[in-house]
Amino acid sequence: MIRTQLEHNNRAESVPGAAQMSRHAAIGQEAEILTDIYQQDTNIAIWQRELSAPIEHAVRQLLITKPEFATELILTPQDARARVAESIDTPHSAELCADVAELVDMFCCLFALKRVGMRLHVLAGAMCPKFHDDRVPCRLVTTYQGVATEWLPHERVERTKLGRGSLGQTDSQSGLYQSPADIQQLRHGDVALLKGLLWQGNENAGLVHRSPTTPGTDKRLLFTLDFIN
């Protein structure tokens, strides 16, 4: 496992309740790194992985046969594989469905959930083009194809510039971050847990992230898991 401590920046102290607050990223090449999301000072855990050739093939076939595919399902570990296969309904999708089912099982096990909300969407553009944090406890994100999610280290964010605080300016104009070098990016295939504002004790420290710009006519296949009531 690798734990990366990100450089501290006092700009976050301008947000009420964020004084002296520090958050880090936990990054590793084994799935066990995801358990680090339970650490109070961790607001993103990243399992860096390479997709297998059969999964890559299944993803390519899905984008070819269903270039506008989008599905949202409520899944349990027991029914995930069959229901995702039924929704995708393309040849050669077995490995992709198995991977999705494994991630559903891991997410439910990690957070003691009986079911989760899943989204699997082909995207031609940025779904959420501006940096933001989410009013969720935690979200799992992975990009099966294309450019992956961008995020900012907590200590590099001027949180007063989020949302309406940007006064209509772009992220690069508003002062939300100082330099393009502050922007971090997942790789396609990586599995990330993004801690949100509703995680107990994480108010004003939700992971700030955005959808990347998709170059040209390229498409992304984005997968997310969320807590549901």
PDB file of C-alpha atoms in Angstrom:
ATOM      1  CA  MET A   1       0.000   0.000   0.000  1.00  0.00           C
ATOM      2  CA  ILE A   2       1.046   3.551  -0.636  1.00  0.00           C
ATOM      3  CA  ARG A   3      -0.184   6.487   1.422  1.00  0.00           C
ATOM      4  CA  THR A   4       0.471   9.848  -0.186  1.00  0.00           C
ATOM      5  CA  GLN A   5       0.315  12.914   2.071  1.00  0.00           C
ATOM      6  CA  LEU A   6      -0.567  15.985   0.076  1.00  0.00           C
ATOM      7  CA  GLU A   7       1.074  19.338   0.769  1.00  0.00           C
ATOM      8  CA  HIS A   8      -0.808  21.520   3.250  1.00  0.00           C
ATOM      9  CA  ASN A   9      -2.245  24.857   2.136  1.00  0.00           C
ATOM     10  CA  ASN A  10      -3.880  27.254   4.596  1.00  0.00           C
ATOM     11  CA  ARG A  11      -6.407  28.620   2.092  1.00  0.00           C
ATOM     12  CA  ALA A  12      -8.933  25.989   3.282  1.00  0.00           C
ATOM     13  CA  GLU A  13      -9.057  27.801   6.620  1.00  0.00           C
ATOM     14  CA  SER A  14     -11.222  30.515   5.071  1.00  0.00           C
ATOM     15  CA  VAL A  15     -14.162  28.088   5.180  1.00  0.00           C
ATOM     16  CA  PRO A  16     -16.045  27.982   8.500  1.00  0.00           C
ATOM     17  CA  GLY A  17     -15.327  24.726  10.279  1.00  0.00           C
ATOM     18  CA  ALA A  18     -12.365  23.888   8.047  1.00  0.00           C
ATOM     19  CA  ALA A  19      -9.680  25.449  10.253  1.00  0.00           C
ATOM     20  CA  GLN A  20      -6.734  23.144  10.874  1.00  0.00           C
ATOM     21  CA  MET A  21      -8.515  20.457   8.822  1.00  0.00           C
ATOM     22  CA  SER A  22      -6.228  18.210   6.798  1.00  0.00           C
ATOM     23  CA  ARG A  23      -7.177  15.516   4.318  1.00  0.00           C
ATOM     24  CA  HIS A  24      -5.024  13.092   2.354  1.00  0.00           C
ATOM     25  CA  ALA A  25      -5.247  10.570  -0.476  1.00  0.00           C
ATOM     26  CA  ALA A  26      -4.673   6.849   0.058  1.00  0.00           C
ATOM     27  CA  ILE A  27      -3.291   5.245  -3.115  1.00  0.00           C
ATOM     28  CA  GLY A  28      -2.271   1.642  -3.715  1.00  0.00           C
ATOM     29  CA  GLN A  29      -2.168  -1.239  -6.165  1.00  0.00           C
ATOM     30  CA  GLU A  30      -4.266  -3.630  -4.054  1.00  0.00           C
ATOM     31  CA  ALA A  31      -8.007  -3.487  -3.394  1.00  0.00           C
ATOM     32  CA  GLU A  32      -7.375  -3.353   0.369  1.00  0.00           C
ATOM     33  CA  ILE A  33      -6.337   0.298   0.014  1.00  0.00           C
ATOM     34  CA  LEU A  34     -10.040   1.150  -0.258  1.00  0.00           C
ATOM     35  CA  THR A  35     -10.500   0.413   3.456  1.00  0.00           C
ATOM     36  CA  ASP A  36      -8.388   3.501   4.169  1.00  0.00           C
ATOM     37  CA  ILE A  37     -11.454   5.608   3.379  1.00  0.00           C
ATOM     38  CA  TYR A  38     -12.396   4.985   7.032  1.00  0.00           C
ATOM     39  CA  GLN A  39      -9.386   7.005   8.153  1.00  0.00           C
ATOM     40  CA  GLN A  40     -10.577  10.411   9.360  1.00  0.00           C
ATOM     41  CA  ASP A  41      -7.857  12.237   7.427  1.00  0.00           C
ATOM     42  CA  THR A  42      -8.519  10.438   4.115  1.00  0.00           C
ATOM     43  CA  ASN A  43     -11.053  11.850   1.656  1.00  0.00           C
ATOM     44  CA  ILE A  44     -10.146   9.759  -1.396  1.00  0.00           C
ATOM     45  CA  ALA A  45      -8.931   6.170  -1.633  1.00  0.00           C
ATOM     46  CA  ILE A  46      -7.651   4.979  -5.010  1.00  0.00           C
ATOM     47  CA  TRP A  47      -7.092   1.389  -6.066  1.00  0.00           C
ATOM     48  CA  GLN A  48      -4.827   1.658  -9.088  1.00  0.00           C
ATOM     49  CA  ARG A  49      -5.487  -1.300 -11.349  1.00  0.00           C
ATOM     50  CA  GLU A  50      -5.143  -2.431 -14.945  1.00  0.00           C
ATOM     51  CA  LEU A  51      -8.243  -3.763 -16.664  1.00  0.00           C
ATOM     52  CA  SER A  52      -7.919  -7.248 -18.120  1.00  0.00           C
ATOM     53  CA  ALA A  53      -7.988  -7.753 -21.890  1.00  0.00           C
ATOM     54  CA  PRO A  54     -11.435  -9.462 -21.764  1.00  0.00           C
ATOM     55  CA  ILE A  55     -12.908  -6.512 -19.843  1.00  0.00           C
ATOM     56  CA  GLU A  56     -11.366  -4.027 -22.290  1.00  0.00           C
ATOM     57  CA  HIS A  57     -12.831  -6.051 -25.179  1.00  0.00           C
ATOM     58  CA  ALA A  58     -16.272  -6.126 -23.561  1.00  0.00           C
ATOM     59  CA  VAL A  59     -16.175  -2.361 -23.059  1.00  0.00           C
ATOM     60  CA  ARG A  60     -15.197  -1.728 -26.685  1.00  0.00           C
ATOM     61  CA  GLN A  61     -18.015  -3.960 -27.897  1.00  0.00           C
ATOM     62  CA  LEU A  62     -20.518  -2.124 -25.716  1.00  0.00           C
ATOM     63  CA  LEU A  63     -19.465   1.256 -27.094  1.00  0.00           C
ATOM     64  CA  ILE A  64     -19.665  -0.057 -30.665  1.00  0.00           C
ATOM     65  CA  THR A  65     -23.050  -1.746 -30.367  1.00  0.00           C
ATOM     66  CA  LYS A  66     -24.681   0.718 -27.960  1.00  0.00           C
ATOM     67  CA  PRO A  67     -22.861   4.062 -28.300  1.00  0.00           C
ATOM     68  CA  GLU A  68     -25.453   5.892 -26.165  1.00  0.00           C
ATOM     69  CA  PHE A  69     -25.886   3.215 -23.524  1.00  0.00           C
ATOM     70  CA  ALA A  70     -27.062   4.365 -20.094  1.00  0.00           C
ATOM     71  CA  THR A  71     -28.555   2.419 -17.230  1.00  0.00           C
ATOM     72  CA  GLU A  72     -29.378   3.082 -13.588  1.00  0.00           C
ATOM     73  CA  LEU A  73     -30.179   0.139 -11.341  1.00  0.00           C
ATOM     74  CA  ILE A  74     -30.656  -0.699  -7.683  1.00  0.00           C
ATOM     75  CA  LEU A  75     -28.534  -3.785  -7.108  1.00  0.00           C
ATOM     76  CA  THR A  76     -27.704  -6.293  -4.412  1.00  0.00           C
ATOM     77  CA  PRO A  77     -24.567  -8.433  -4.364  1.00  0.00           C
ATOM     78  CA  GLN A  78     -26.764 -11.427  -5.116  1.00  0.00           C
ATOM     79  CA  ASP A  79     -28.460 -10.081  -8.260  1.00  0.00           C
ATOM     80  CA  ALA A  80     -25.892  -7.623  -9.633  1.00  0.00           C
ATOM     81  CA  ARG A  81     -24.278  -9.816 -12.276  1.00  0.00           C
ATOM     82  CA  ALA A  82     -27.518 -11.115 -13.785  1.00  0.00           C
ATOM     83  CA  ARG A  83     -29.285  -7.759 -13.802  1.00  0.00           C
ATOM     84  CA  VAL A  84     -26.359  -5.886 -15.333  1.00  0.00           C
ATOM     85  CA  ALA A  85     -26.026  -8.582 -18.011  1.00  0.00           C
ATOM     86  CA  GLU A  86     -29.719  -8.240 -18.780  1.00  0.00           C
ATOM     87  CA  SER A  87     -29.382  -4.465 -19.050  1.00  0.00           C
ATOM     88  CA  ILE A  88     -26.274  -4.494 -21.260  1.00  0.00           C
ATOM     89  CA  ASP A  89     -27.579  -7.380 -23.388  1.00  0.00           C
ATOM     90  CA  THR A  90     -24.641  -7.585 -25.794  1.00  0.00           C
ATOM     91  CA  PRO A  91     -22.328 -10.455 -26.744  1.00  0.00           C
ATOM     92  CA  HIS A  92     -18.993 -10.721 -24.945  1.00  0.00           C
ATOM     93  CA  SER A  93     -20.201  -8.694 -21.919  1.00  0.00           C
ATOM     94  CA  ALA A  94     -19.657 -11.443 -19.340  1.00  0.00           C
ATOM     95  CA  GLU A  95     -16.302 -10.172 -18.053  1.00  0.00           C
ATOM     96  CA  LEU A  96     -17.572  -6.600 -17.687  1.00  0.00           C
ATOM     97  CA  CYS A  97     -20.669  -7.804 -15.840  1.00  0.00           C
ATOM     98  CA  ALA A  98     -18.517  -9.916 -13.535  1.00  0.00           C
ATOM     99  CA  ASP A  99     -16.313  -6.931 -12.733  1.00  0.00           C
ATOM    100  CA  VAL A 100     -19.321  -4.737 -11.991  1.00  0.00           C
ATOM    101  CA  ALA A 101     -20.735  -7.430  -9.713  1.00  0.00           C
ATOM    102  CA  GLU A 102     -17.423  -7.694  -7.874  1.00  0.00           C
ATOM    103  CA  LEU A 103     -17.357  -3.933  -7.258  1.00  0.00           C
ATOM    104  CA  VAL A 104     -20.955  -4.012  -6.023  1.00  0.00           C
ATOM    105  CA  ASP A 105     -20.050  -6.806  -3.611  1.00  0.00           C
ATOM    106  CA  MET A 106     -16.960  -4.937  -2.371  1.00  0.00           C
ATOM    107  CA  PHE A 107     -18.877  -1.673  -1.854  1.00  0.00           C
ATOM    108  CA  CYS A 108     -21.694  -3.401   0.030  1.00  0.00           C
ATOM    109  CA  CYS A 109     -19.233  -5.348   2.171  1.00  0.00           C
ATOM    110  CA  LEU A 110     -17.120  -2.296   2.975  1.00  0.00           C
ATOM    111  CA  PHE A 111     -20.083  -0.211   4.130  1.00  0.00           C
ATOM    112  CA  ALA A 112     -22.412  -2.981   5.394  1.00  0.00           C
ATOM    113  CA  LEU A 113     -25.033  -2.212   2.744  1.00  0.00           C
ATOM    114  CA  LYS A 114     -27.705  -4.563   1.438  1.00  0.00           C
ATOM    115  CA  ARG A 115     -28.154  -2.699  -1.846  1.00  0.00           C
ATOM    116  CA  VAL A 116     -26.653   0.160  -3.832  1.00  0.00           C
ATOM    117  CA  GLY A 117     -27.553   2.566  -6.595  1.00  0.00           C
ATOM    118  CA  MET A 118     -25.553   1.910  -9.768  1.00  0.00           C
ATOM    119  CA  ARG A 119     -25.051   4.071 -12.845  1.00  0.00           C
ATOM    120  CA  LEU A 120     -23.282   2.909 -16.010  1.00  0.00           C
ATOM    121  CA  HIS A 121     -23.290   5.591 -18.704  1.00  0.00           C
ATOM    122  CA  VAL A 122     -21.585   6.215 -22.022  1.00  0.00           C
ATOM    123  CA  LEU A 123     -20.689   9.922 -22.071  1.00  0.00           C
ATOM    124  CA  ALA A 124     -19.658  12.066 -25.023  1.00  0.00           C
ATOM    125  CA  GLY A 125     -19.067  15.196 -22.930  1.00  0.00           C
ATOM    126  CA  ALA A 126     -18.398  16.269 -19.365  1.00  0.00           C
ATOM    127  CA  MET A 127     -21.372  15.342 -17.167  1.00  0.00           C
ATOM    128  CA  CYS A 128     -20.220  17.668 -14.341  1.00  0.00           C
ATOM    129  CA  PRO A 129     -17.703  20.055 -15.949  1.00  0.00           C
ATOM    130  CA  LYS A 130     -17.096  22.278 -12.893  1.00  0.00           C
ATOM    131  CA  PHE A 131     -15.314  21.230  -9.745  1.00  0.00           C
ATOM    132  CA  HIS A 132     -17.754  20.378  -6.959  1.00  0.00           C
ATOM    133  CA  ASP A 133     -18.232  18.236  -3.882  1.00  0.00           C
ATOM    134  CA  ASP A 134     -21.139  15.860  -3.347  1.00  0.00           C
ATOM    135  CA  ARG A 135     -23.776  15.664  -0.627  1.00  0.00           C
ATOM    136  CA  VAL A 136     -23.301  11.924  -0.214  1.00  0.00           C
ATOM    137  CA  PRO A 137     -21.494   9.832   2.403  1.00  0.00           C
ATOM    138  CA  CYS A 138     -19.223   8.184  -0.157  1.00  0.00           C
ATOM    139  CA  ARG A 139     -19.280   7.358  -3.877  1.00  0.00           C
ATOM    140  CA  LEU A 140     -17.381   4.729  -5.843  1.00  0.00           C
ATOM    141  CA  VAL A 141     -16.199   5.870  -9.264  1.00  0.00           C
ATOM    142  CA  THR A 142     -14.414   4.060 -12.060  1.00  0.00           C
ATOM    143  CA  THR A 143     -13.988   4.879 -15.745  1.00  0.00           C
ATOM    144  CA  TYR A 144     -13.941   1.797 -17.946  1.00  0.00           C
ATOM    145  CA  GLN A 145     -13.135   3.712 -21.119  1.00  0.00           C
ATOM    146  CA  GLY A 146     -11.755   7.160 -21.886  1.00  0.00           C
ATOM    147  CA  VAL A 147     -10.365   9.942 -19.737  1.00  0.00           C
ATOM    148  CA  ALA A 148     -11.111   9.634 -16.033  1.00  0.00           C
ATOM    149  CA  THR A 149     -12.257  11.883 -13.183  1.00  0.00           C
ATOM    150  CA  GLU A 150     -10.189  14.909 -12.153  1.00  0.00           C
ATOM    151  CA  TRP A 151      -9.848  15.907  -8.493  1.00  0.00           C
ATOM    152  CA  LEU A 152      -8.184  18.459  -6.255  1.00  0.00           C
ATOM    153  CA  PRO A 153      -6.223  17.801  -3.057  1.00  0.00           C
ATOM    154  CA  HIS A 154      -8.100  19.252  -0.088  1.00  0.00           C
ATOM    155  CA  GLU A 155      -5.269  21.621   0.816  1.00  0.00           C
ATOM    156  CA  ARG A 156      -5.254  23.029  -2.736  1.00  0.00           C
ATOM    157  CA  VAL A 157      -8.915  24.075  -2.736  1.00  0.00           C
ATOM    158  CA  GLU A 158     -10.280  27.534  -1.903  1.00  0.00           C
ATOM    159  CA  ARG A 159     -13.696  26.184  -0.940  1.00  0.00           C
ATOM    160  CA  THR A 160     -15.377  29.597  -0.885  1.00  0.00           C
ATOM    161  CA  LYS A 161     -15.088  29.515  -4.700  1.00  0.00           C
ATOM    162  CA  LEU A 162     -17.179  26.361  -5.107  1.00  0.00           C
ATOM    163  CA  GLY A 163     -20.668  26.606  -6.612  1.00  0.00           C
ATOM    164  CA  ARG A 164     -22.149  30.096  -6.420  1.00  0.00           C
ATOM    165  CA  GLY A 165     -18.948  31.308  -4.849  1.00  0.00           C
ATOM    166  CA  SER A 166     -17.344  31.225  -8.290  1.00  0.00           C
ATOM    167  CA  LEU A 167     -19.579  34.182  -9.287  1.00  0.00           C
ATOM    168  CA  GLY A 168     -20.073  32.606 -12.692  1.00  0.00           C
ATOM    169  CA  GLN A 169     -16.375  32.347 -13.469  1.00  0.00           C
ATOM    170  CA  THR A 170     -14.675  29.230 -14.733  1.00  0.00           C
ATOM    171  CA  ASP A 171     -12.706  27.072 -12.327  1.00  0.00           C
ATOM    172  CA  SER A 172      -9.437  28.428 -13.706  1.00  0.00           C
ATOM    173  CA  GLN A 173     -10.591  32.055 -13.304  1.00  0.00           C
ATOM    174  CA  SER A 174     -12.328  31.950  -9.924  1.00  0.00           C
ATOM    175  CA  GLY A 175      -9.330  31.227  -7.705  1.00  0.00           C
ATOM    176  CA  LEU A 176     -10.647  27.799  -6.719  1.00  0.00           C
ATOM    177  CA  TYR A 177      -7.103  26.502  -7.203  1.00  0.00           C
ATOM    178  CA  GLN A 178      -3.782  28.220  -7.878  1.00  0.00           C
ATOM    179  CA  SER A 179      -2.228  26.239 -10.699  1.00  0.00           C
ATOM    180  CA  PRO A 180      -3.227  23.596 -13.273  1.00  0.00           C
ATOM    181  CA  ALA A 181      -0.568  21.452 -11.595  1.00  0.00           C
ATOM    182  CA  ASP A 182      -2.908  21.192  -8.589  1.00  0.00           C
ATOM    183  CA  ILE A 183      -5.341  19.084 -10.648  1.00  0.00           C
ATOM    184  CA  GLN A 184      -4.968  15.336 -10.134  1.00  0.00           C
ATOM    185  CA  GLN A 185      -6.542  12.705 -12.382  1.00  0.00           C
ATOM    186  CA  LEU A 186      -7.552   9.083 -12.040  1.00  0.00           C
ATOM    187  CA  ARG A 187      -6.560   6.614 -14.743  1.00  0.00           C
ATOM    188  CA  HIS A 188      -9.107   4.550 -16.637  1.00  0.00           C
ATOM    189  CA  GLY A 189      -9.610   1.336 -14.707  1.00  0.00           C
ATOM    190  CA  ASP A 190      -8.781   2.896 -11.334  1.00  0.00           C
ATOM    191  CA  VAL A 191     -11.383   2.382  -8.616  1.00  0.00           C
ATOM    192  CA  ALA A 192     -11.811   5.390  -6.325  1.00  0.00           C
ATOM    193  CA  LEU A 193     -13.866   6.043  -3.218  1.00  0.00           C
ATOM    194  CA  LEU A 194     -14.749   9.741  -2.958  1.00  0.00           C
ATOM    195  CA  LYS A 195     -15.716  10.825   0.548  1.00  0.00           C
ATOM    196  CA  GLY A 196     -18.606  13.292   0.483  1.00  0.00           C
ATOM    197  CA  LEU A 197     -20.041  15.997   2.707  1.00  0.00           C
ATOM    198  CA  LEU A 198     -22.479  13.628   4.444  1.00  0.00           C
ATOM    199  CA  TRP A 199     -19.763  11.384   5.858  1.00  0.00           C
ATOM    200  CA  GLN A 200     -19.823  12.031   9.603  1.00  0.00           C
ATOM    201  CA  GLY A 201     -17.062  14.471  10.520  1.00  0.00           C
ATOM    202  CA  ASN A 202     -16.317  15.355   6.896  1.00  0.00           C
ATOM    203  CA  GLU A 203     -18.356  18.549   6.616  1.00  0.00           C
ATOM    204  CA  ASN A 204     -16.470  21.136   4.506  1.00  0.00           C
ATOM    205  CA  ALA A 205     -14.030  18.431   3.407  1.00  0.00           C
ATOM    206  CA  GLY A 206     -15.824  16.479   0.674  1.00  0.00           C
ATOM    207  CA  LEU A 207     -13.531  15.435  -2.162  1.00  0.00           C
ATOM    208  CA  VAL A 208     -13.637  18.159  -4.846  1.00  0.00           C
ATOM    209  CA  HIS A 209     -13.791  16.666  -8.330  1.00  0.00           C
ATOM    210  CA  ARG A 210     -15.154  17.123 -11.840  1.00  0.00           C
ATOM    211  CA  SER A 211     -15.723  15.312 -15.113  1.00  0.00           C
ATOM    212  CA  PRO A 212     -12.820  15.702 -17.538  1.00  0.00           C
ATOM    213  CA  THR A 213     -13.067  17.277 -20.955  1.00  0.00           C
ATOM    214  CA  THR A 214     -13.479  14.513 -23.520  1.00  0.00           C
ATOM    215  CA  PRO A 215     -11.199  15.111 -26.504  1.00  0.00           C
ATOM    216  CA  GLY A 216     -12.753  15.157 -29.968  1.00  0.00           C
ATOM    217  CA  THR A 217     -15.315  12.430 -30.565  1.00  0.00           C
ATOM    218  CA  ASP A 218     -13.956  10.156 -27.831  1.00  0.00           C
ATOM    219  CA  LYS A 219     -16.425   8.642 -25.394  1.00  0.00           C
ATOM    220  CA  ARG A 220     -16.208   7.570 -21.769  1.00  0.00           C
ATOM    221  CA  LEU A 221     -17.849   4.673 -19.977  1.00  0.00           C
ATOM    222  CA  LEU A 222     -18.441   5.849 -16.415  1.00  0.00           C
ATOM    223  CA  PHE A 223     -19.514   3.602 -13.542  1.00  0.00           C
ATOM    224  CA  THR A 224     -20.629   4.824 -10.112  1.00  0.00           C
ATOM    225  CA  LEU A 225     -22.053   3.297  -6.944  1.00  0.00           C
ATOM    226  CA  ASP A 226     -23.970   5.218  -4.291  1.00  0.00           C
ATOM    227  CA  PHE A 227     -25.656   4.661  -0.959  1.00  0.00           C
ATOM    228  CA  ILE A 228     -29.445   4.540  -1.221  1.00  0.00           C
ATOM    229  CA  ASN A 229     -32.166   4.798   1.416  1.00  0.00           C
TER     230      ASN A 229
END
